Amino acid sequence: MVQKISESELVLMKIIWKNGGAALYSFIMEELEKDKNEWKNNTVLTLLSRLVEKKFLKIKKIGRRNEYVAAITEIEYQTMQTHCFLDKVYGGNVKNLVATLLQQDILSEDEWKEIENFWRKENG
């Protein structure tokens, strides 16, 4: 069973991923302030410790400070979540997902051409 990341935990993971996969607590707090996020210190520490418990983060000691290191890349997380979504909503049927994207005009013609070009390069 794949562990879930809450919306709040994902905010922290994105900060860490954006910083090359590792960040000190002070850096995380600075980034949250830049985004006008006013979470209290205890809230952030709780979210970080949950991510460690769920094995999405590891703690690396640097003197007396903790560096939070991502144990999974952003692409790995996106892939995992895509598979979960596909299984849950479409029973694993990719064709139905793509049909929905096209029928509901979620995927533009340009995006569709981009995907076709990507597919040709990958399988060319």
mmCIF file of C-alpha atoms in Angstrom:
data_model
loop_
_atom_site.group_PDB
_atom_site.id
_atom_site.type_symbol
_atom_site.label_atom_id
_atom_site.label_comp_id
_atom_site.label_asym_id
_atom_site.label_seq_id
_atom_site.Cartn_x
_atom_site.Cartn_y
_atom_site.Cartn_z
ATOM 1 C CA MET A 1 0.000 0.000 0.000
ATOM 2 C CA VAL A 2 1.369 3.366 -1.057
ATOM 3 C CA GLN A 3 1.634 5.999 1.666
ATOM 4 C CA LYS A 4 -0.275 9.201 0.994
ATOM 5 C CA ILE A 5 1.104 12.703 1.362
ATOM 6 C CA SER A 6 -1.318 15.369 2.599
ATOM 7 C CA GLU A 7 -1.632 18.695 0.747
ATOM 8 C CA SER A 8 0.364 20.390 3.520
ATOM 9 C CA GLU A 9 3.092 17.751 3.447
ATOM 10 C CA LEU A 10 3.270 18.112 -0.326
ATOM 11 C CA VAL A 11 3.968 21.847 0.061
ATOM 12 C CA LEU A 12 7.062 20.949 2.113
ATOM 13 C CA MET A 13 8.151 18.188 -0.279
ATOM 14 C CA LYS A 14 7.944 20.623 -3.217
ATOM 15 C CA ILE A 15 10.212 23.075 -1.383
ATOM 16 C CA ILE A 16 12.728 20.298 -0.746
ATOM 17 C CA TRP A 17 12.555 18.951 -4.316
ATOM 18 C CA LYS A 18 12.946 22.477 -5.727
ATOM 19 C CA ASN A 19 16.092 22.826 -3.623
ATOM 20 C CA GLY A 20 17.722 19.762 -5.184
ATOM 21 C CA GLY A 21 16.216 17.205 -2.813
ATOM 22 C CA ALA A 22 17.589 18.473 0.503
ATOM 23 C CA ALA A 23 16.918 21.483 2.727
ATOM 24 C CA LEU A 24 17.589 22.753 6.210
ATOM 25 C CA TYR A 25 14.634 23.642 8.413
ATOM 26 C CA SER A 26 15.583 27.350 8.240
ATOM 27 C CA PHE A 27 15.500 27.275 4.418
ATOM 28 C CA ILE A 28 12.073 25.590 4.455
ATOM 29 C CA MET A 29 10.742 28.286 6.796
ATOM 30 C CA GLU A 30 12.171 31.062 4.550
ATOM 31 C CA GLU A 31 10.474 29.554 1.499
ATOM 32 C CA LEU A 32 7.163 29.271 3.337
ATOM 33 C CA GLU A 33 7.401 32.951 4.326
ATOM 34 C CA LYS A 34 8.121 33.938 0.695
ATOM 35 C CA ASP A 35 4.871 32.206 -0.276
ATOM 36 C CA LYS A 36 3.047 34.116 2.492
ATOM 37 C CA ASN A 37 2.492 30.850 4.355
ATOM 38 C CA GLU A 38 2.232 31.568 8.068
ATOM 39 C CA TRP A 39 2.486 28.085 9.529
ATOM 40 C CA LYS A 40 3.862 27.982 13.064
ATOM 41 C CA ASN A 41 7.198 26.280 13.768
ATOM 42 C CA ASN A 42 5.504 23.352 15.524
ATOM 43 C CA THR A 43 3.201 22.772 12.549
ATOM 44 C CA VAL A 44 6.138 22.561 10.156
ATOM 45 C CA LEU A 45 8.104 20.297 12.505
ATOM 46 C CA THR A 46 5.086 17.998 12.876
ATOM 47 C CA LEU A 47 4.614 17.793 9.094
ATOM 48 C CA LEU A 48 8.326 17.091 8.583
ATOM 49 C CA SER A 49 8.330 14.348 11.221
ATOM 50 C CA ARG A 50 5.277 12.755 9.561
ATOM 51 C CA LEU A 51 7.115 12.738 6.239
ATOM 52 C CA VAL A 52 10.064 11.038 7.956
ATOM 53 C CA GLU A 53 7.711 8.440 9.506
ATOM 54 C CA LYS A 54 6.154 7.806 6.084
ATOM 55 C CA LYS A 55 9.701 7.385 4.694
ATOM 56 C CA PHE A 56 9.403 10.244 2.190
ATOM 57 C CA LEU A 57 12.165 12.136 4.018
ATOM 58 C CA LYS A 58 15.355 11.196 5.829
ATOM 59 C CA ILE A 59 17.120 13.331 8.401
ATOM 60 C CA LYS A 60 20.801 14.075 7.970
ATOM 61 C CA LYS A 61 22.490 15.703 10.966
ATOM 62 C CA ILE A 62 24.704 18.673 10.213
ATOM 63 C CA GLY A 63 26.143 19.588 13.575
ATOM 64 C CA ARG A 64 23.074 20.310 15.678
ATOM 65 C CA ARG A 65 20.888 21.089 12.681
ATOM 66 C CA ASN A 66 18.700 18.717 10.687
ATOM 67 C CA GLU A 67 18.849 18.584 6.938
ATOM 68 C CA TYR A 68 15.742 17.015 5.444
ATOM 69 C CA VAL A 69 16.595 14.830 2.458
ATOM 70 C CA ALA A 70 13.979 13.521 0.036
ATOM 71 C CA ALA A 71 13.927 9.719 -0.071
ATOM 72 C CA ILE A 72 11.877 9.827 -3.287
ATOM 73 C CA THR A 73 12.188 12.120 -6.299
ATOM 74 C CA GLU A 74 9.365 14.335 -7.477
ATOM 75 C CA ILE A 75 9.074 12.257 -10.673
ATOM 76 C CA GLU A 76 8.866 9.024 -8.647
ATOM 77 C CA TYR A 77 6.108 10.581 -6.530
ATOM 78 C CA GLN A 78 4.207 11.829 -9.591
ATOM 79 C CA THR A 79 4.462 8.388 -11.208
ATOM 80 C CA MET A 80 3.206 6.702 -8.045
ATOM 81 C CA GLN A 81 0.271 9.124 -7.741
ATOM 82 C CA THR A 82 -0.573 8.780 -11.441
ATOM 83 C CA HIS A 83 -0.791 4.997 -11.090
ATOM 84 C CA CYS A 84 -2.986 5.343 -7.972
ATOM 85 C CA PHE A 85 -5.295 7.813 -9.743
ATOM 86 C CA LEU A 86 -5.477 5.662 -12.868
ATOM 87 C CA ASP A 87 -6.314 2.553 -10.834
ATOM 88 C CA LYS A 88 -8.829 4.281 -8.567
ATOM 89 C CA VAL A 89 -10.690 6.366 -11.142
ATOM 90 C CA TYR A 90 -10.228 4.447 -14.400
ATOM 91 C CA GLY A 91 -9.624 0.887 -13.193
ATOM 92 C CA GLY A 92 -6.141 1.088 -14.707
ATOM 93 C CA ASN A 93 -7.506 1.788 -18.202
ATOM 94 C CA VAL A 94 -5.268 4.425 -19.820
ATOM 95 C CA LYS A 95 -7.402 4.567 -22.979
ATOM 96 C CA ASN A 96 -10.423 5.742 -20.948
ATOM 97 C CA LEU A 97 -8.318 8.428 -19.263
ATOM 98 C CA VAL A 98 -7.043 9.738 -22.610
ATOM 99 C CA ALA A 99 -10.574 9.593 -24.070
ATOM 100 C CA THR A 100 -11.828 11.727 -21.164
ATOM 101 C CA LEU A 101 -9.009 14.236 -21.665
ATOM 102 C CA LEU A 102 -9.888 14.558 -25.345
ATOM 103 C CA GLN A 103 -13.691 14.496 -25.062
ATOM 104 C CA GLN A 104 -13.790 17.116 -22.320
ATOM 105 C CA ASP A 105 -11.325 19.411 -24.152
ATOM 106 C CA ILE A 106 -8.908 19.126 -21.245
ATOM 107 C CA LEU A 107 -6.116 18.268 -23.678
ATOM 108 C CA SER A 108 -5.651 20.864 -26.412
ATOM 109 C CA GLU A 109 -4.805 19.950 -29.990
ATOM 110 C CA ASP A 110 -1.291 21.374 -29.520
ATOM 111 C CA GLU A 111 -0.768 19.278 -26.377
ATOM 112 C CA TRP A 112 -2.008 16.191 -28.252
ATOM 113 C CA LYS A 113 0.512 16.881 -31.080
ATOM 114 C CA GLU A 114 3.256 17.362 -28.482
ATOM 115 C CA ILE A 115 2.414 13.956 -26.995
ATOM 116 C CA GLU A 116 2.402 12.344 -30.450
ATOM 117 C CA ASN A 117 5.823 13.831 -31.222
ATOM 118 C CA PHE A 118 7.162 12.675 -27.859
ATOM 119 C CA TRP A 119 5.774 9.173 -28.469
ATOM 120 C CA ARG A 120 7.377 9.002 -31.941
ATOM 121 C CA LYS A 121 10.781 10.041 -30.559
ATOM 122 C CA GLU A 122 10.580 7.511 -27.716
ATOM 123 C CA ASN A 123 9.564 4.675 -30.020
ATOM 124 C CA GLY A 124 11.231 5.903 -33.191
#
